[in-house]
Coordinates of N, CA and C and ligand atoms in Angstrom, one line a residue:
M1 N 148.1 21.3 84.0 CA 146.7 21.3 83.8 C 146.0 22.4 84.6
A2 N 145.0 23.1 84.1 CA 144.4 24.2 84.8 C 143.7 23.6 86.0
S3 N 143.8 24.4 87.1 CA 143.1 23.9 88.4 C 141.6 24.2 88.2
S4 N 140.8 23.5 89.1 CA 139.4 23.7 89.0 C 139.0 25.0 89.7
L5 N 139.8 25.5 90.6 CA 139.6 26.7 91.4 C 138.4 26.4 92.4
D6 N 138.0 25.2 92.5 CA 136.9 24.9 93.5 C 137.4 25.2 94.9
E7 N 138.7 24.9 95.2 CA 139.2 25.0 96.5 C 139.9 26.4 96.7
P8 N 139.6 27.1 97.7 CA 140.3 28.4 97.9 C 141.8 28.3 97.8
A9 N 142.3 27.2 98.3 CA 143.8 27.1 98.3 C 144.3 27.1 96.8
E10 N 143.6 26.4 96.0 CA 144.0 26.3 94.6 C 143.9 27.7 93.9
L11 N 142.8 28.4 94.2 CA 142.6 29.7 93.7 C 143.6 30.7 94.2
R12 N 143.9 30.6 95.5 CA 145.0 31.4 96.1 C 146.3 31.2 95.4
A13 N 146.6 30.0 95.1 CA 147.9 29.6 94.5 C 148.0 30.2 93.1
E14 N 146.9 30.2 92.4 CA 146.8 30.8 91.0 C 147.0 32.3 91.1
V15 N 146.3 32.9 92.1 CA 146.3 34.3 92.2 C 147.7 34.8 92.5
E16 N 148.4 34.0 93.3 CA 149.8 34.5 93.8 C 150.8 34.4 92.7
R17 N 150.4 33.9 91.5 CA 151.4 33.8 90.4 C 151.5 35.2 89.7
Y18 N 150.6 36.1 90.0 CA 150.6 37.4 89.3 C 150.7 38.6 90.1
P19 N 151.2 39.7 89.5 CA 151.1 41.0 90.2 C 149.7 41.5 89.8
W20 N 148.9 42.1 90.7 CA 147.5 42.5 90.4 C 147.4 44.0 90.4
Y21 N 146.6 44.5 89.5 CA 146.3 46.0 89.4 C 145.1 46.3 90.3
H22 N 144.0 45.4 90.2 CA 142.8 45.6 90.9 C 142.7 44.7 92.1
T23 N 142.1 45.2 93.2 CA 141.8 44.4 94.3 C 140.4 43.8 94.0
L24 N 140.4 42.5 93.9 CA 139.2 41.8 93.5 C 138.9 40.7 94.6
E25 N 137.6 40.7 95.0 CA 137.2 39.6 95.9 C 136.7 38.5 95.0
L26 N 137.5 37.4 95.1 CA 137.2 36.3 94.1 C 136.4 35.1 94.7
G27 N 136.0 35.3 96.0 CA 135.3 34.2 96.6 C 136.2 33.3 97.5
G28 N 135.5 32.7 98.4 CA 136.3 31.8 99.3 C 137.3 32.5 100.2
G29 N 137.1 33.8 100.3 CA 138.0 34.6 101.1 C 139.3 35.0 100.4
V30 N 139.3 34.7 99.1 CA 140.5 35.1 98.3 C 140.4 36.5 97.7
V31 N 141.3 37.4 98.0 CA 141.3 38.7 97.6 C 142.6 39.1 97.0
T32 N 142.6 39.6 95.8 CA 143.9 39.9 95.1 C 144.5 41.1 95.8
E33 N 145.8 41.2 95.8 CA 146.5 42.3 96.4 C 146.8 43.3 95.3
G34 N 145.7 44.1 95.0 CA 145.8 45.0 93.9 C 146.7 46.2 94.2
M35 N 147.2 46.8 93.1 CA 147.9 48.1 93.2 C 146.9 49.2 93.8
F36 N 145.7 49.0 93.3 CA 144.6 49.9 93.8 C 143.5 49.1 94.3
D37 N 142.9 49.7 95.4 CA 141.7 49.1 96.0 C 140.6 50.1 95.8
H38 N 139.7 49.9 94.9 CA 138.6 50.8 94.6 C 137.4 50.7 95.6
R39 N 137.4 49.6 96.4 CA 136.2 49.3 97.2 C 135.9 50.4 98.1
P40 N 136.9 51.0 98.9 CA 136.5 52.1 99.8 C 136.0 53.4 99.1
V41 N 136.2 53.6 97.8 CA 135.8 54.8 97.2 C 134.7 54.5 96.1
L42 N 134.2 53.3 96.1 CA 133.3 52.9 95.0 C 132.1 53.9 94.9
D43 N 131.6 54.3 96.0 CA 130.4 55.2 95.9 C 130.8 56.6 95.5
R44 N 132.0 56.9 95.3 CA 132.4 58.2 94.7 C 132.3 58.2 93.2
Y45 N 132.1 57.1 92.6 CA 131.9 56.9 91.1 C 130.4 56.9 90.9
P46 N 129.9 57.8 90.1 CA 128.4 57.8 89.9 C 127.9 56.8 88.9
L47 N 128.2 55.5 89.2 CA 127.6 54.4 88.4 C 126.2 54.2 88.8
P48 N 125.3 53.9 87.8 CA 123.9 53.6 88.2 C 123.9 52.4 89.2
V49 N 123.1 52.5 90.2 CA 123.1 51.4 91.2 C 122.5 50.1 90.6
D50 N 121.6 50.3 89.7 CA 120.9 49.2 89.1 C 121.1 49.3 87.6
L51 N 121.9 48.3 87.0 CA 122.1 48.3 85.6 C 121.3 47.2 84.9
G52 N 120.2 46.8 85.6 CA 119.4 45.7 85.1 C 118.9 46.0 83.7
G53 N 119.2 45.0 82.8 CA 118.7 45.0 81.4 C 119.6 45.9 80.5
K54 N 120.7 46.5 81.1 CA 121.6 47.3 80.3 C 122.7 46.6 79.6
R55 N 123.0 47.0 78.4 CA 124.2 46.6 77.7 C 125.4 47.5 78.1
C56 N 126.4 47.0 78.7 CA 127.5 47.8 79.3 C 128.8 47.5 78.6
L57 N 129.6 48.5 78.6 CA 131.0 48.4 78.1 C 132.0 49.0 79.0
D58 N 133.1 48.2 79.3 CA 134.2 48.7 80.1 C 135.4 48.9 79.2
V59 N 135.8 50.2 79.1 CA 136.9 50.5 78.2 C 138.2 50.5 79.0
A60 N 139.2 49.7 78.6 CA 140.5 49.6 79.3 C 140.3 48.8 80.6
T61 N 139.9 47.6 80.5 CA 139.4 46.9 81.7 C 140.5 46.4 82.7
M62 N 141.7 46.2 82.2 CA 142.8 45.7 83.0 C 142.4 44.4 83.7
D63 N 142.3 44.3 85.0 CA 142.0 43.0 85.6 C 140.4 42.8 85.7
G64 N 139.7 43.8 85.3 CA 138.2 43.7 85.1 C 137.4 44.2 86.3
Y65 N 137.9 44.9 87.3 CA 137.1 45.3 88.4 C 135.8 45.9 88.0
W66 N 135.9 46.9 87.1 CA 134.7 47.7 86.7 C 133.7 46.8 85.9
A67 N 134.2 46.0 85.1 CA 133.4 45.1 84.3 C 132.6 44.2 85.2
F68 N 133.3 43.6 86.2 CA 132.6 42.7 87.1 C 131.6 43.4 88.0
E69 N 132.0 44.7 88.3 CA 131.1 45.5 89.1 C 129.8 45.8 88.4
M70 N 129.9 46.0 87.1 CA 128.7 46.3 86.3 C 127.8 45.0 86.2
E71 N 128.5 43.9 86.0 CA 127.8 42.7 86.0 C 127.1 42.4 87.3
R72 N 127.8 42.7 88.4 CA 127.2 42.6 89.8 C 125.9 43.5 89.9
R73 N 125.9 44.6 89.2 CA 124.7 45.5 89.3 C 123.6 45.1 88.3
G74 N 123.7 43.9 87.8 CA 122.6 43.4 87.0 C 122.6 43.6 85.5
A75 N 123.8 44.1 85.0 CA 123.8 44.3 83.5 C 123.4 43.1 82.7
A76 N 122.7 43.4 81.6 CA 122.2 42.3 80.8 C 123.5 41.6 80.1
S77 N 124.4 42.5 79.7 CA 125.7 42.0 79.1 C 126.7 43.0 79.4
V78 N 128.0 42.5 79.6 CA 129.1 43.4 79.8 C 130.2 43.0 78.8
T79 N 130.7 44.0 78.0 CA 131.8 43.8 77.1 C 132.9 44.6 77.7
A80 N 134.1 44.0 77.7 CA 135.3 44.7 78.3 C 136.4 44.7 77.2
I81 N 136.9 45.9 77.0 CA 138.0 45.9 75.9 C 139.3 46.3 76.6
D82 N 140.4 45.9 76.0 CA 141.7 46.2 76.4 C 142.7 45.8 75.3
L83 N 143.9 46.3 75.4 CA 145.0 45.9 74.5 C 145.7 44.7 75.0
E84 N 146.3 43.9 74.2 CA 147.0 42.7 74.6 C 148.5 42.9 74.7
D85 N 149.1 43.3 73.6 CA 150.5 43.4 73.5 C 151.0 44.7 74.2
P86 N 151.8 44.6 75.2 CA 152.3 45.8 75.9 C 152.9 46.8 75.0
E87 N 153.5 46.3 73.9 CA 154.1 47.3 72.9 C 153.1 48.2 72.2
D88 N 151.8 47.8 72.3 CA 150.8 48.6 71.6 C 150.3 49.8 72.4
L89 N 150.8 49.8 73.7 CA 150.4 51.0 74.5 C 151.1 52.3 74.0
D90 N 150.6 53.4 74.3 CA 151.2 54.7 73.9 C 152.4 55.0 74.8
W91 N 153.4 54.2 74.8 CA 154.6 54.5 75.7 C 155.3 55.7 75.2
P92 N 155.7 56.6 76.1 CA 156.6 57.7 75.7 C 157.9 57.1 75.2
A93 N 158.5 57.7 74.2 CA 159.7 57.1 73.6 C 160.8 56.9 74.7
S94 N 160.8 57.8 75.7 CA 161.9 57.6 76.7 C 161.7 56.4 77.6
L95 N 160.5 55.8 77.7 CA 160.2 54.7 78.6 C 160.0 53.4 77.8
R96 N 159.8 53.5 76.5 CA 159.3 52.3 75.8 C 160.3 51.1 76.0
K97 N 161.6 51.3 76.0 CA 162.5 50.2 76.0 C 162.6 49.6 77.4
D98 N 162.8 50.5 78.4 CA 163.2 50.0 79.8 C 162.1 49.9 80.8
H99 N 160.9 50.4 80.5 CA 159.9 50.4 81.5 C 159.5 49.0 81.9
D100 N 159.2 48.8 83.2 CA 158.7 47.5 83.7 C 157.3 47.2 83.1
K101 N 157.2 46.2 82.3 CA 155.9 45.9 81.6 C 155.2 44.7 82.2
S102 N 155.7 44.2 83.3 CA 155.2 42.9 83.8 C 153.6 43.0 84.1
L103 N 153.2 44.1 84.6 CA 151.7 44.3 84.8 C 150.9 44.2 83.6
D104 N 151.5 44.7 82.5 CA 150.8 44.7 81.2 C 150.9 43.3 80.5
E105 N 151.9 42.6 80.8 CA 152.1 41.3 80.1 C 151.1 40.2 80.5
T106 N 150.6 40.3 81.7 CA 149.8 39.2 82.2 C 148.3 39.6 82.5
K107 N 147.9 40.8 81.9 CA 146.6 41.2 82.3 C 145.5 40.3 81.7
A108 N 145.7 39.8 80.5 CA 144.7 38.9 79.9 C 144.5 37.6 80.8
D109 N 145.7 37.1 81.3 CA 145.6 35.9 82.2 C 144.9 36.2 83.5
R110 N 145.2 37.4 84.0 CA 144.6 37.8 85.3 C 143.1 37.9 85.1
F111 N 142.7 38.6 84.0 CA 141.3 38.8 83.8 C 140.6 37.4 83.6
A112 N 141.2 36.5 82.9 CA 140.6 35.2 82.6 C 140.5 34.4 84.0
L113 N 141.5 34.5 84.8 CA 141.4 33.9 86.1 C 140.3 34.4 87.0
A114 N 140.2 35.7 87.0 CA 139.1 36.4 87.8 C 137.8 36.0 87.3
K115 N 137.7 36.0 86.0 CA 136.4 35.7 85.3 C 136.0 34.2 85.7
R116 N 136.9 33.3 85.7 CA 136.6 31.9 86.0 C 136.2 31.8 87.4
A117 N 137.0 32.5 88.3 CA 136.7 32.4 89.8 C 135.3 32.9 90.1
L118 N 134.9 34.0 89.4 CA 133.7 34.7 89.7 C 132.5 34.0 88.9
G119 N 132.8 33.1 88.0 CA 131.7 32.5 87.2 C 131.1 33.6 86.3
S120 N 131.9 34.5 85.9 CA 131.4 35.7 85.1 C 131.1 35.4 83.7
N121 N 130.2 36.2 83.1 CA 130.0 36.1 81.6 C 130.5 37.3 80.9
V122 N 131.3 38.1 81.5 CA 131.8 39.3 80.8 C 132.7 38.8 79.6
E123 N 132.4 39.5 78.5 CA 133.2 39.1 77.3 C 134.3 40.1 77.1
R124 N 135.6 39.6 77.1 CA 136.7 40.5 76.9 C 137.2 40.4 75.5
L125 N 137.3 41.6 74.9 CA 137.8 41.7 73.5 C 139.1 42.5 73.5
V126 N 140.0 42.1 72.6 CA 141.2 42.9 72.4 C 140.9 43.9 71.3
L127 N 140.8 45.2 71.8 CA 140.4 46.3 70.9 C 140.9 47.6 71.6
S128 N 141.5 48.4 70.7 CA 141.9 49.7 71.2 C 140.8 50.6 71.4
A129 N 140.8 51.5 72.4 CA 139.8 52.5 72.6 C 139.8 53.4 71.3
Y130 N 140.9 53.6 70.7 CA 141.0 54.4 69.5 C 140.1 53.8 68.4
D131 N 139.9 52.5 68.4 CA 139.2 51.8 67.3 C 137.8 51.4 67.6
L132 N 137.3 51.9 68.7 CA 135.9 51.6 69.0 C 135.0 52.2 67.9
S133 N 134.0 51.5 67.6 CA 133.0 52.0 66.6 C 131.7 51.3 66.7
P134 N 130.7 51.8 66.1 CA 129.4 51.2 66.1 C 129.4 49.8 65.5
A135 N 130.5 49.4 64.8 CA 130.6 48.1 64.3 C 130.5 47.0 65.4
L136 N 131.0 47.5 66.6 CA 131.0 46.6 67.8 C 129.6 46.5 68.4
G137 N 128.7 47.3 68.0 CA 127.3 47.4 68.6 C 127.2 48.7 69.4
S138 N 126.0 48.8 70.1 CA 125.9 50.0 70.9 C 125.7 49.6 72.4
F139 N 125.9 50.5 73.3 CA 125.9 50.2 74.7 C 125.1 51.3 75.4
D140 N 124.3 50.8 76.3 CA 123.5 51.8 77.1 C 124.3 52.6 78.1
F141 N 125.3 51.9 78.6 CA 126.2 52.5 79.6 C 127.7 52.1 79.4
V142 N 128.5 53.1 79.4 CA 130.0 52.9 79.2 C 130.7 53.4 80.4
F143 N 131.7 52.6 80.9 CA 132.6 53.1 81.9 C 134.0 53.1 81.3
C144 N 134.7 54.2 81.6 CA 136.1 54.3 81.2 C 136.9 54.9 82.3
G145 N 137.8 54.1 82.9 CA 138.6 54.6 84.1 C 140.1 54.6 83.9
D146 N 140.7 55.8 84.2 CA 142.1 55.9 84.3 C 142.8 55.5 83.0
L147 N 142.2 55.8 81.9 CA 142.9 55.5 80.6 C 143.4 56.8 80.0
L148 N 142.7 57.9 80.0 CA 143.0 59.0 79.2 C 144.4 59.6 79.5
L149 N 144.9 59.5 80.7 CA 146.2 60.1 81.0 C 147.3 59.3 80.3
H150 N 147.0 58.0 79.9 CA 148.0 57.2 79.3 C 148.0 57.3 77.8
L151 N 147.2 58.2 77.2 CA 147.0 58.3 75.8 C 147.6 59.6 75.2
K152 N 148.3 59.5 74.1 CA 148.8 60.7 73.5 C 147.7 61.6 73.1
D153 N 146.6 61.0 72.6 CA 145.4 61.7 72.2 C 144.3 61.3 73.0
P154 N 143.9 62.0 74.0 CA 142.8 61.6 74.9 C 141.4 61.9 74.4
I155 N 141.3 62.6 73.4 CA 140.0 63.1 73.0 C 139.3 62.1 72.0
T156 N 140.1 61.6 71.0 CA 139.5 60.7 70.0 C 138.8 59.5 70.7
P157 N 139.5 58.8 71.7 CA 138.8 57.7 72.3 C 137.4 58.0 73.0
V158 N 137.3 59.3 73.5 CA 136.1 59.7 74.1 C 135.0 59.9 73.0
E159 N 135.5 60.4 71.8 CA 134.6 60.5 70.7 C 134.1 59.1 70.3
R160 N 135.1 58.2 70.3 CA 134.7 56.8 69.9 C 133.7 56.2 70.9
I161 N 133.9 56.5 72.2 CA 133.0 56.0 73.3 C 131.6 56.6 73.0
R162 N 131.6 57.9 72.7 CA 130.3 58.6 72.4 C 129.6 57.9 71.2
S163 N 130.4 57.4 70.2 CA 129.8 56.8 69.0 C 129.1 55.5 69.3
V164 N 129.4 54.9 70.4 CA 128.8 53.6 70.7 C 127.8 53.7 71.9
C165 N 127.7 54.9 72.5 CA 126.9 55.0 73.7 C 125.5 55.6 73.4
T166 N 124.5 54.9 73.9 CA 123.1 55.3 73.6 C 122.5 56.0 74.8
E167 N 123.0 55.9 76.0 CA 122.4 56.6 77.2 C 123.5 57.4 77.9
S168 N 124.4 56.8 78.7 CA 125.3 57.5 79.5 C 126.6 56.8 79.7
A169 N 127.5 57.6 80.2 CA 128.9 57.1 80.4 C 129.5 57.7 81.7
V170 N 130.4 57.0 82.3 CA 131.1 57.5 83.4 C 132.6 57.5 83.0
I171 N 133.2 58.6 83.0 CA 134.7 58.7 82.6 C 135.4 59.2 83.8
A172 N 136.4 58.4 84.3 CA 137.2 58.7 85.4 C 138.7 58.9 84.9
N173 N 139.4 59.8 85.6 CA 140.8 59.9 85.2 C 141.6 60.6 86.3
V174 N 142.9 60.4 86.3 CA 143.7 61.1 87.2 C 143.6 62.6 86.8
I175 N 143.5 63.4 87.8 CA 143.5 64.9 87.5 C 144.5 65.6 88.4
T176 N 144.7 66.8 88.1 CA 145.6 67.6 89.0 C 144.9 69.0 89.3
R177 N 145.5 69.8 90.1 CA 144.9 71.1 90.4 C 145.8 72.1 90.0
F178 N 145.3 73.2 89.4 CA 146.2 74.4 89.1 C 145.6 75.5 90.0
R179 N 146.4 75.9 91.0 CA 145.9 76.9 91.9 C 145.4 78.1 91.2
L180 N 144.3 78.6 91.6 CA 143.6 79.8 91.1 C 142.9 79.6 89.7
Y181 N 143.1 78.4 89.2 CA 142.5 78.2 87.9 C 141.5 77.0 87.9
E182 N 140.7 76.9 88.9 CA 139.8 75.8 89.0 C 138.8 75.7 87.9
K183 N 138.3 76.8 87.4 CA 137.3 76.8 86.4 C 137.8 76.8 85.0
R184 N 139.1 77.1 84.8 CA 139.6 77.1 83.4 C 140.1 75.7 83.0
P185 N 139.8 75.1 81.9 CA 140.3 73.8 81.5 C 141.8 73.9 81.2
I186 N 142.6 73.2 82.0 CA 144.0 73.3 81.7 C 144.6 71.9 81.8
A187 N 145.6 71.6 80.9 CA 146.3 70.3 80.9 C 147.8 70.5 81.0
E188 N 148.4 69.5 81.7 CA 149.9 69.5 81.9 C 150.4 68.4 81.0
L189 N 151.5 68.7 80.3 CA 152.0 67.6 79.4 C 153.3 67.0 80.0
D190 N 153.3 65.6 80.0 CA 154.5 64.9 80.4 C 155.1 64.2 79.2
G191 N 154.9 62.9 79.1 CA 155.4 62.2 77.9 C 156.9 61.9 77.9
I192 N 157.5 62.2 79.0 CA 159.0 61.9 79.1 C 159.3 61.2 80.4
D193 N 158.9 61.8 81.5 CA 159.3 61.3 82.8 C 158.4 60.1 83.3
N194 N 157.2 60.2 83.0 CA 156.2 59.2 83.5 C 155.4 58.7 82.3
F195 N 154.7 57.5 82.6 CA 153.8 57.0 81.6 C 152.5 57.8 81.7
E196 N 152.6 59.1 81.4 CA 151.5 60.0 81.4 C 151.7 61.0 80.3
W197 N 150.6 61.3 79.6 CA 150.7 62.4 78.6 C 150.1 63.6 79.1
W198 N 148.7 63.7 78.9 CA 148.0 64.9 79.4 C 147.3 64.7 80.7
V199 N 147.6 65.5 81.7 CA 146.9 65.4 82.9 C 146.2 66.7 83.1
T200 N 144.9 66.7 83.1 CA 144.1 67.9 83.2 C 143.6 68.2 84.6
N201 N 143.0 69.4 84.8 CA 142.3 69.6 86.0 C 140.9 69.1 85.7
L202 N 140.0 69.2 86.7 CA 138.6 68.7 86.6 C 137.9 69.4 85.5
A203 N 138.1 70.7 85.3 CA 137.4 71.4 84.3 C 137.9 70.9 82.9
G204 N 139.2 70.5 82.8 CA 139.7 70.0 81.6 C 139.1 68.6 81.2
L205 N 138.9 67.8 82.3 CA 138.2 66.5 82.0 C 136.8 66.7 81.5
V206 N 136.1 67.6 82.1 CA 134.7 68.0 81.7 C 134.8 68.4 80.2
R207 N 135.8 69.3 79.9 CA 135.9 69.8 78.6 C 136.1 68.7 77.5
I208 N 137.0 67.8 77.9 CA 137.3 66.7 76.9 C 136.0 65.9 76.6
V209 N 135.2 65.6 77.6 CA 134.0 64.8 77.4 C 133.0 65.6 76.7
R210 N 132.9 66.9 76.9 CA 131.9 67.7 76.1 C 132.4 67.9 74.7
A211 N 133.7 68.1 74.5 CA 134.3 68.2 73.2 C 134.1 66.9 72.3
A212 N 134.0 65.8 73.0 CA 133.8 64.5 72.3 C 132.3 64.3 71.9
G213 N 131.4 65.2 72.3 CA 130.1 65.2 71.8 C 129.0 64.8 72.8
F214 N 129.3 64.6 74.1 CA 128.3 64.3 75.1 C 127.5 65.6 75.4
A215 N 126.2 65.5 75.5 CA 125.4 66.7 75.6 C 125.4 67.3 77.0
R216 N 125.4 66.4 78.0 CA 125.4 66.8 79.4 C 126.5 66.2 80.2
V217 N 127.3 66.9 80.9 CA 128.4 66.4 81.6 C 128.4 66.9 83.0
E218 N 128.3 66.1 84.0 CA 128.3 66.5 85.4 C 129.5 65.9 86.1
A219 N 130.3 66.8 86.8 CA 131.4 66.3 87.5 C 131.1 66.0 89.0
A220 N 131.6 64.8 89.4 CA 131.5 64.5 90.9 C 132.6 65.2 91.6
E221 N 132.5 65.2 92.9 CA 133.6 65.8 93.8 C 134.8 65.0 93.6
P222 N 136.0 65.6 93.3 CA 137.2 64.8 93.2 C 137.6 64.2 94.6
F223 N 138.4 63.1 94.5 CA 138.7 62.4 95.7 C 140.1 61.7 95.5
E224 N 140.7 61.2 96.6 CA 142.0 60.5 96.5 C 141.7 59.0 96.3
L225 N 142.5 58.4 95.4 CA 142.5 57.0 95.3 C 143.9 56.5 95.7
P226 N 144.1 56.0 96.9 CA 145.4 55.7 97.4 C 146.1 54.6 96.6
F227 N 147.4 54.7 96.5 CA 148.2 53.6 95.8 C 148.6 52.7 97.0
R228 N 148.3 51.4 96.8 CA 148.4 50.5 98.0 C 149.8 50.5 98.6
T229 N 150.8 50.6 97.8 CA 152.2 50.6 98.4 C 152.7 51.9 98.7
G230 N 151.9 52.9 98.5 CA 152.4 54.3 98.8 C 153.2 54.8 97.6
G231 N 154.1 55.7 97.8 CA 155.0 56.1 96.8 C 154.5 57.3 96.0
D232 N 155.4 57.7 95.0 CA 155.2 58.9 94.3 C 154.2 58.6 93.1
W233 N 153.0 58.7 93.4 CA 151.9 58.4 92.4 C 150.8 59.4 92.6
R234 N 150.3 59.9 91.5 CA 149.2 60.8 91.6 C 148.0 60.2 92.2
G235 N 147.3 60.7 93.2 CA 146.2 60.1 93.8 C 144.8 60.7 93.4
L236 N 144.9 62.0 93.0 CA 143.6 62.7 92.8 C 142.8 62.2 91.6
R237 N 141.6 61.8 91.8 CA 140.7 61.4 90.7 C 139.6 62.3 90.4
G238 N 139.3 62.5 89.2 CA 138.1 63.3 88.7 C 137.2 62.3 88.0
V239 N 135.9 62.4 88.2 CA 135.0 61.5 87.6 C 133.8 62.3 87.0
V240 N 133.4 62.1 85.8 CA 132.3 62.8 85.3 C 131.2 61.8 84.8
H241 N 130.0 62.2 84.9 CA 128.8 61.4 84.4 C 128.4 62.2 83.2
A242 N 128.3 61.5 82.0 CA 128.0 62.1 80.8 C 126.7 61.5 80.2
S243 N 125.9 62.3 79.6 CA 124.7 61.8 78.9 C 124.7 62.2 77.5
V244 N 124.1 61.3 76.6 CA 124.2 61.6 75.2 C 123.2 62.7 74.8
Ligands
LIG313 C1 145.6 52.5 84.6 S1 144.8 51.1 83.9 C2 143.1 51.4 84.3 C3 142.3 50.2 84.6 C4 140.8 50.4 84.8 N1 140.1 50.9 83.7 C5 140.5 51.2 86.0 O1 140.0 52.3 85.9 O2 140.8 50.8 87.2 C6 145.0 51.5 82.2 C7 144.4 50.4 81.2 O3 144.3 51.0 80.0 C8 144.6 50.0 79.0 N2 144.9 50.7 77.7 C9 145.9 51.5 77.4 N3 145.8 52.0 76.2 C10 144.6 51.5 75.7 C11 144.0 51.7 74.4 N4 144.4 52.4 73.5 N5 142.8 51.0 74.3 C12 142.3 50.2 75.3 N6 142.9 50.1 76.5 C13 144.1 50.7 76.7 C14 145.8 49.4 79.6 O4 146.1 48.2 78.9 C15 145.3 49.2 81.0 O5 144.5 48.0 81.2

């Protein structure tokens, strides 16, 4: 039987059943041990402080950190989309069979648990970013974080985001630096060794968002997002604010 989650001990026991991607404060002192903790760098992301009255969309929500944050900032509604079946992700052929998929197998359960603990009204839909369209409705503000590097085609989903966005969007992604080429948009291709396809420099991220049809694109200062357990993981993040 599902626990009521009224008691921190019950919530903690539920939380400990899963590996977590996001560090989430769920109340009663219960905090998930996420792979990433965005809290110390939250102000590096140019999200509107006040989303009062706005219809918001979180693309690739995972455990829901950004969707819950938009709700916390007063959004009138928040829709969060993600894929369900780990097999539907754009795995490189070299990794599809043997890659550890445990984090992707339980993300719907983790999101549901966090939503229940927070008493949230965020609506989570199983939908690929490639399939976003105005049939879903329109959104005043869209957030999309750390998705593009995992996609074979990172530009079509940003076009799809543009097609549903009526005001502005924040697009964040892992980026890299190419020495002496800060201003030239450049991408590095993987697709074999890591679950990464195209990793661009900051100019490349700006270029993708402009190519997708946003009229004005401003880049924030890049920063490091540490991986909680350390290790060989790209830390540099680029974030852009885009207006229609
Ligand atoms: C690295 S996590 C990023 C989580 C969160 N957006 C953030 O910025 O912290 C990547 C997420 O993208 C989702 N994803 C991958 N391909 C997707 C697609 N085609 N459509 C929607 N979500 C996708 C994964 O399921 C996972 O939840």
